[in-house]
CSV table of C-alpha atoms in Angstrom, one decimal:
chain,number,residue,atom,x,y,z
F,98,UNK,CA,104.9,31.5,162.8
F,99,UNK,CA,107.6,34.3,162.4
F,100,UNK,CA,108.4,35.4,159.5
F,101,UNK,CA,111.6,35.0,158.1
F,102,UNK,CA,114.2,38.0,157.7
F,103,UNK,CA,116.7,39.0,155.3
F,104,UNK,CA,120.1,38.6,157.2
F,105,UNK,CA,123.1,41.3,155.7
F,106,UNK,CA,126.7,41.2,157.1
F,107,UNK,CA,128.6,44.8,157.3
F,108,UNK,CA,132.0,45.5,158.5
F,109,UNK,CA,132.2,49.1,157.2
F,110,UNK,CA,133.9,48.3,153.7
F,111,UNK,CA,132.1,49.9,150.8
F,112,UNK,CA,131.1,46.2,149.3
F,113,UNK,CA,129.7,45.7,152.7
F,114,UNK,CA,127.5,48.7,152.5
F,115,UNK,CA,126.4,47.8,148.8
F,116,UNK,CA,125.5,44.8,149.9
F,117,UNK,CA,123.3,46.4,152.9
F,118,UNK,CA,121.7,48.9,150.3
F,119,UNK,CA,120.4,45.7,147.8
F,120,UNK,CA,119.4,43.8,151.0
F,121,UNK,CA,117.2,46.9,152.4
F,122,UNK,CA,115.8,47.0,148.8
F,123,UNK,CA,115.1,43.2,148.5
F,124,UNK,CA,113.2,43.3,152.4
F,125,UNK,CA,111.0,46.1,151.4
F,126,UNK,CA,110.1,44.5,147.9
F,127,UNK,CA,109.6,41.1,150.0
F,128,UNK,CA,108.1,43.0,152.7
F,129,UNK,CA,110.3,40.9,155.6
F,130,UNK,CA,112.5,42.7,158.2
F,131,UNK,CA,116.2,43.2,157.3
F,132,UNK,CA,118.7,42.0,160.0
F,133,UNK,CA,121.7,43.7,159.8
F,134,UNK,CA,124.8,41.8,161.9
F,135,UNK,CA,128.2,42.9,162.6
F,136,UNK,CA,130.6,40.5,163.9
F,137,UNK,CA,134.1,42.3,166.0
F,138,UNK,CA,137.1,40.5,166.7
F,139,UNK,CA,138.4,42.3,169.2
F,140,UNK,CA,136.8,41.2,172.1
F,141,UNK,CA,138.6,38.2,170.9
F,142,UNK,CA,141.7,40.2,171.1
F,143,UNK,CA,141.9,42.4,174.4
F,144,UNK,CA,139.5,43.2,177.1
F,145,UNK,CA,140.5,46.9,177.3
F,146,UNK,CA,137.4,47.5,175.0
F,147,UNK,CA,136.1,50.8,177.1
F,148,UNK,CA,136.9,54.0,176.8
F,149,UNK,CA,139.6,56.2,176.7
F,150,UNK,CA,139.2,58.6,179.6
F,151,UNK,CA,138.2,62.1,179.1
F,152,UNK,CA,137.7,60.9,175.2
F,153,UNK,CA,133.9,60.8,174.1
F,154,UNK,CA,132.5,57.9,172.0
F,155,UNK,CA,136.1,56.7,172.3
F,156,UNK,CA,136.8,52.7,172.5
F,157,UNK,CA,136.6,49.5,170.6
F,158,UNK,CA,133.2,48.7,171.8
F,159,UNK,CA,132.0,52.2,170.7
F,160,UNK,CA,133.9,51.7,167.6
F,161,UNK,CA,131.7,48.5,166.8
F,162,UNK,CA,128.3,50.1,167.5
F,163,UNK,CA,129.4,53.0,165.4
F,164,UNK,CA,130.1,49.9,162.5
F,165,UNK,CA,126.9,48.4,163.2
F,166,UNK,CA,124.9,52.7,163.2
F,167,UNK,CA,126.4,53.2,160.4
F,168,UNK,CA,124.9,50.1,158.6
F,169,UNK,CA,121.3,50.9,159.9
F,170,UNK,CA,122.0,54.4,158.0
F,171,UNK,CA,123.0,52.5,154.5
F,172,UNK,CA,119.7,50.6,155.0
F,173,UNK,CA,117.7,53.4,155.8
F,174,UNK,CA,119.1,55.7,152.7
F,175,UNK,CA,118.3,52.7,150.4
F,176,UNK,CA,115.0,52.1,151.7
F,177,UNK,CA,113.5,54.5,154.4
F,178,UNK,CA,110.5,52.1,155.1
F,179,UNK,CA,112.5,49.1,155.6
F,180,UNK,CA,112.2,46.9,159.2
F,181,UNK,CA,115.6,46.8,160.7
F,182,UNK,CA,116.7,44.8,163.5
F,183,UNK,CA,120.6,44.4,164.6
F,184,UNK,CA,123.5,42.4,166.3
F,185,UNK,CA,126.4,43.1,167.5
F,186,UNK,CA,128.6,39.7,167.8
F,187,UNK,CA,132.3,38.7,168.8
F,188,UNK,CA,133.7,36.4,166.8
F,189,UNK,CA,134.4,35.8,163.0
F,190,UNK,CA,131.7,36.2,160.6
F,191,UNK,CA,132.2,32.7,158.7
F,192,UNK,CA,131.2,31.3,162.3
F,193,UNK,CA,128.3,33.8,163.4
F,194,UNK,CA,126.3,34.3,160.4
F,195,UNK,CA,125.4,30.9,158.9
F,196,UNK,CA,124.0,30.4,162.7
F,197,UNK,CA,122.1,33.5,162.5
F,198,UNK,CA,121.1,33.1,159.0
F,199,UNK,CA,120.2,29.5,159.5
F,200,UNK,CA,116.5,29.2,158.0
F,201,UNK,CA,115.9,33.1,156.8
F,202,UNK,CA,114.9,34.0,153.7
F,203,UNK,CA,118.2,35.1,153.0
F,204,UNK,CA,121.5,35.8,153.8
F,205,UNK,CA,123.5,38.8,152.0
F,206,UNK,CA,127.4,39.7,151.6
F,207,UNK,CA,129.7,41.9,149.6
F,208,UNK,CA,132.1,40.6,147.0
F,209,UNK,CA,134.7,41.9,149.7
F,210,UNK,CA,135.4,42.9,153.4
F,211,UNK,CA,133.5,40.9,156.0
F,212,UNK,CA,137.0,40.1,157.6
F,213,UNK,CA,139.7,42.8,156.2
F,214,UNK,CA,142.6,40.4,155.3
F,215,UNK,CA,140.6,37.4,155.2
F,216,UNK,CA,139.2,38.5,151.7
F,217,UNK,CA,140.5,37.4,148.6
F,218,UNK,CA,139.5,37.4,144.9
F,219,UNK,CA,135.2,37.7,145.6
F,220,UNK,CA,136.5,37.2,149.1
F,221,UNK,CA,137.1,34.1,151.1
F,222,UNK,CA,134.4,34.5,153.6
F,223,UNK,CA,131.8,35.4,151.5
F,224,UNK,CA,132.5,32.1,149.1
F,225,UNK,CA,132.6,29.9,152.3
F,226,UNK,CA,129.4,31.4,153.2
F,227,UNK,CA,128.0,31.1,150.0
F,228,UNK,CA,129.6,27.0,150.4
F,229,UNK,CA,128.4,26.3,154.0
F,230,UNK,CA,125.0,28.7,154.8
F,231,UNK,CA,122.1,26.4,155.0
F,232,UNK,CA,119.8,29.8,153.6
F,233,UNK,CA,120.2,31.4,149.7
F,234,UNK,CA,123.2,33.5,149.9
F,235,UNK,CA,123.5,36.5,147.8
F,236,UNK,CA,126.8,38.2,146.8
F,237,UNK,CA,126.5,41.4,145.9
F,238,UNK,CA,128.8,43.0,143.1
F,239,UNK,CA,129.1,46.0,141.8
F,240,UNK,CA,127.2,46.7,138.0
F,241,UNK,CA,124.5,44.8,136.4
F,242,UNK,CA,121.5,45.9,135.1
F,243,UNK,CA,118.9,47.2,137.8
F,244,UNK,CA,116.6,47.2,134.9
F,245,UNK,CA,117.1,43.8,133.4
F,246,UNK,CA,115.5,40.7,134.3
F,247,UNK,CA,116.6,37.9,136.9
F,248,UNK,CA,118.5,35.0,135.4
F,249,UNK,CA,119.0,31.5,136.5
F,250,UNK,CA,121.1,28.8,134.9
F,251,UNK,CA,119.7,25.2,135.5
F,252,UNK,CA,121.6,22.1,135.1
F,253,UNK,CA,120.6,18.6,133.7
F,254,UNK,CA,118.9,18.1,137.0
F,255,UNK,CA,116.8,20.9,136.6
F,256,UNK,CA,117.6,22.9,139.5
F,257,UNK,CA,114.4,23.1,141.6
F,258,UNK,CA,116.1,24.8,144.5
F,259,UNK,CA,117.5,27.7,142.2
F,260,UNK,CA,114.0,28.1,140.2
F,261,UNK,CA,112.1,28.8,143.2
F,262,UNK,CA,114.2,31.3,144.0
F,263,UNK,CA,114.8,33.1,141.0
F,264,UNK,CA,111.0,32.8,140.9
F,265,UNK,CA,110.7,34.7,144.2
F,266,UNK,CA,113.3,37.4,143.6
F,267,UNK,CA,111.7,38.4,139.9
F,268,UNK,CA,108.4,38.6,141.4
F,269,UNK,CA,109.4,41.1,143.7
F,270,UNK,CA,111.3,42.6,142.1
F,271,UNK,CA,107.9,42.9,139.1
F,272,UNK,CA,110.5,42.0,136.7
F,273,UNK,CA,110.7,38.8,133.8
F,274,UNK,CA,112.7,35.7,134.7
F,275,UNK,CA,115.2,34.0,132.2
F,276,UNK,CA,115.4,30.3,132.0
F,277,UNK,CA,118.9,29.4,130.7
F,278,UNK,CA,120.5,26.2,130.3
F,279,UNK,CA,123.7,25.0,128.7
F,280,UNK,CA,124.2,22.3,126.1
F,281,UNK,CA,127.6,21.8,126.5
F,282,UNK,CA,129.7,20.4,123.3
F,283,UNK,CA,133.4,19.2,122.9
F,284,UNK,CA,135.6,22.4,120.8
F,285,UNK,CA,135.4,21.7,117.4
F,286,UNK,CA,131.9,19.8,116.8
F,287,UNK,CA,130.2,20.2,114.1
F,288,UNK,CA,126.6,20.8,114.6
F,289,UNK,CA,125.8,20.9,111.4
F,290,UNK,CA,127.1,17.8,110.3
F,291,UNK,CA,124.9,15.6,112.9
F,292,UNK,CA,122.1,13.8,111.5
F,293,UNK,CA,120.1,14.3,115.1
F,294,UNK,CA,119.1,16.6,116.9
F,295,UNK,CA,121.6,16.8,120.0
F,296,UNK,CA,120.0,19.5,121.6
F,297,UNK,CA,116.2,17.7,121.6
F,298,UNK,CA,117.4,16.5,125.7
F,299,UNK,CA,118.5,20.0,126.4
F,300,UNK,CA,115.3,21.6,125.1
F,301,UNK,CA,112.9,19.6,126.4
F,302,UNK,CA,114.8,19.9,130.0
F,303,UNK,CA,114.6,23.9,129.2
F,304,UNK,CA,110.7,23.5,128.8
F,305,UNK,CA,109.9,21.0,131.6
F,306,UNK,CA,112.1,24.0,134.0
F,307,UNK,CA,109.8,27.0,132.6
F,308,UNK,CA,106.7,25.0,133.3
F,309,UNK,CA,107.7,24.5,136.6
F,310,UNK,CA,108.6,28.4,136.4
F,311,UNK,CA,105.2,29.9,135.5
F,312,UNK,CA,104.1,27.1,138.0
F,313,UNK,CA,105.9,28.7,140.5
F,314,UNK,CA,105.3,31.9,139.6
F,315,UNK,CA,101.6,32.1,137.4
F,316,UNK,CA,101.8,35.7,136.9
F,317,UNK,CA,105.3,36.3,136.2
F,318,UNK,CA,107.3,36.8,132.4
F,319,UNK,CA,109.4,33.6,131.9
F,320,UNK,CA,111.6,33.7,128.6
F,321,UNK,CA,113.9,30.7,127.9
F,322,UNK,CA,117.9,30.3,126.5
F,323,UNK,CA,119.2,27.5,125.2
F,324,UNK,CA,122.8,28.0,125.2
F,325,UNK,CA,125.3,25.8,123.6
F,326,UNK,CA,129.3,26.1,124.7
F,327,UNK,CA,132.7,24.2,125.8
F,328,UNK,CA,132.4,26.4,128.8
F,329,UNK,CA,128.9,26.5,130.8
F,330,UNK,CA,130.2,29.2,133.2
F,331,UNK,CA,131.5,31.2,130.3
F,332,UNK,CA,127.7,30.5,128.6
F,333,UNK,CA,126.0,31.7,131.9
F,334,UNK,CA,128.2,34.9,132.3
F,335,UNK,CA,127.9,36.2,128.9
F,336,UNK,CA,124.0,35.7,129.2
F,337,UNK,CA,124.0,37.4,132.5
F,338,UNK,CA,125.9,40.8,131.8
F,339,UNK,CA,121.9,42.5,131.1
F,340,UNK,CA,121.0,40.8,134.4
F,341,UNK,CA,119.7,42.5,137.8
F,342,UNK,CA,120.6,39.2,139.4
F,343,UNK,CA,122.1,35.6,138.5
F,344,UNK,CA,120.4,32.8,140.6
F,345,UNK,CA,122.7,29.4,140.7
F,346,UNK,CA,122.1,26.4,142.2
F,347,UNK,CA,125.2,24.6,143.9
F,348,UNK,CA,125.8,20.6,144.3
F,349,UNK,CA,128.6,21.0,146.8
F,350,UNK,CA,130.9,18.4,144.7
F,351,UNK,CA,133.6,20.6,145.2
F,352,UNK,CA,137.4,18.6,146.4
F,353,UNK,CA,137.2,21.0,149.9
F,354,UNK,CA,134.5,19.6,152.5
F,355,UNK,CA,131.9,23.0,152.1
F,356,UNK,CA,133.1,24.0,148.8
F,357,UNK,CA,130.8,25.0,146.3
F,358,UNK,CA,130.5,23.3,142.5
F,359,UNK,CA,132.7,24.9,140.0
F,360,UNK,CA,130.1,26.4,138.4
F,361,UNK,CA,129.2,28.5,140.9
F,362,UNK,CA,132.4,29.2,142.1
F,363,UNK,CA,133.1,30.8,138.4
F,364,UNK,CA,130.4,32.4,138.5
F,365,UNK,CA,130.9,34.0,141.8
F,366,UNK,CA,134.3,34.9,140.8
F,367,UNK,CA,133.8,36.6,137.0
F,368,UNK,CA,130.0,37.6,137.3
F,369,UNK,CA,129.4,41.5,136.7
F,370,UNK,CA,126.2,41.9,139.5
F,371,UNK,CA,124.7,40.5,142.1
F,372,UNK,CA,124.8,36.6,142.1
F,373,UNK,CA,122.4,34.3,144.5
F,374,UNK,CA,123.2,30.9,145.2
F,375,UNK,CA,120.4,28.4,146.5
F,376,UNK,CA,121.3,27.0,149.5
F,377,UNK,CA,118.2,24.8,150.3
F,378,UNK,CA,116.4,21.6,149.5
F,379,UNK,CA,113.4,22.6,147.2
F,380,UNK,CA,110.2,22.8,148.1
F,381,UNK,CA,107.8,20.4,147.7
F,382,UNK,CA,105.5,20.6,145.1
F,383,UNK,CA,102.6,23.1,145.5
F,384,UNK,CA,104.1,24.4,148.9
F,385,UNK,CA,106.2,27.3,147.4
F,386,UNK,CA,105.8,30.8,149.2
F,387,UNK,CA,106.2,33.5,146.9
């Protein structure tokens, strides 16, 4: 079988390049060819796409394959060893990378750029990517800590998809994993004032999801956060500001056919680093590929 690959959109913006530096880093440490894609709109636009006589390297075609050089050299500078293949596509990038991302190990974007005006807030290409890509989609930001661990945030369903693949990027990355899980309560309760325990359900879901952790992963660090808030993505972005990377898991409940879980989208939105968001059905039990 082939192996999968790492897919990374650039357009040129500096996001786009940060995210091509983490995703050269991340196919090294994975040891998977990065395929770096760059979608123009021009041919969309106008056929006079040659050169301007007289006028080297001149044209909008030329201009692309600079786009798409220039990316391989970002790649390169992050990771000299790292397998590169590339595209060079017409059309918009929400369209042309979930197809060639379909079924790779992942898919990577900046927090920005991929379409120029089309971005907005984290960028409204990246989050419909991040809503519609049948892969993990990564969305790089700017800070985080490269030394801290990988964190994922489970829900009350336990999150199989996310776990696996926090499990896979803190293994490669030879770093510990952090199990968190909110226990959400209404403002103003009184813990102390309950006769039960309310958070027995929430810690016994936390242990069943770092069993299946160090399941996943035997020889990896797992640590585990109970977390109690009104707000679960306020919870999850305060315990992820020492984090390399946040791993969330998306139901796609959101009103807009595509749209992500508001959850996610928060996190996408407010999160300091990097963020991944699984994109999969889990794998069955005792087939996971680290």
């Amino acid at each position: 079988m082939e192996s999968k690959a790492i897919v990374v959109g650039y357009d040129g913006s500096e996001p786009a390049a940060r995210a091509v530096r983490w995703a050269a880093q991340q196919a090294t440490l994975r040891n998977v060819q990065l395929h770096l894609v760059h979608c123009t709109l021009w041919p969309l636009l106008t056929k006079n796409l040659g050169p301007v006589p007289g006028i080297a390297d001149s044209g909008l075609q030329r201009a692309a394959e600079v786009t798409l050089e220039e990316g391989v050299g970002h790649a390169k500078q992050a990771s000299p060893g790292v397998d590169v293949r590339t595209s060079l596509v017409s059309g918009s990038p929400a369209v042309h990378l979930p197809k060639i991302a379909a079924d790779q190990e992942l898919l990577v974007v900046g927090s920005r750029g991929l379409g120029g005006f089309m971005g907005l807030l984290v960028g409204s290409v990246s989050l419909e990517l991040a809503a519609t890509a049948s892969c993990p989609v990564a969305v790089i930001r700017q800070g985080g800590d490269p030394d801290g661990p990988v964190l994922v945030a489970v829900d009350d369903s336990g999150s199989q998809a996310a776990l696996e693949d926090a499990c896979t990027a803190a293994t490669a990355a030879g770093t510990r994993l952090l199990v968190t899980h909110v226990r959400t309560v209404p403002a103003g309760y009184r813990l102390v004032r309950d006769p039960v325990d309310p958070g027995a359900a929430a810690e016994t879901l936390l242990d069943a999801a770092v069993a299946r952790a160090r399941e996943l992963a035997p020889g990896l660090t797992v640590e585990k956060h109970l977390l109690t808030d009104t707000s679960v993505p306020r919870a999850v972005l305060h315990a992820a500001e020492g984090a390399r990377l946040t791993v969330v898991g998306t139901k796609g409940h959101g009103v807009i056919k595509g749209s992500i879980g508001s959850t996610a989208h928060a996190i996408l939105h407010h999160a300091k680093g990097p963020v991944l968001v699984s994109r999969r059905q889990p794998a069955a039990k005792g087939e996971h590929e680290a």
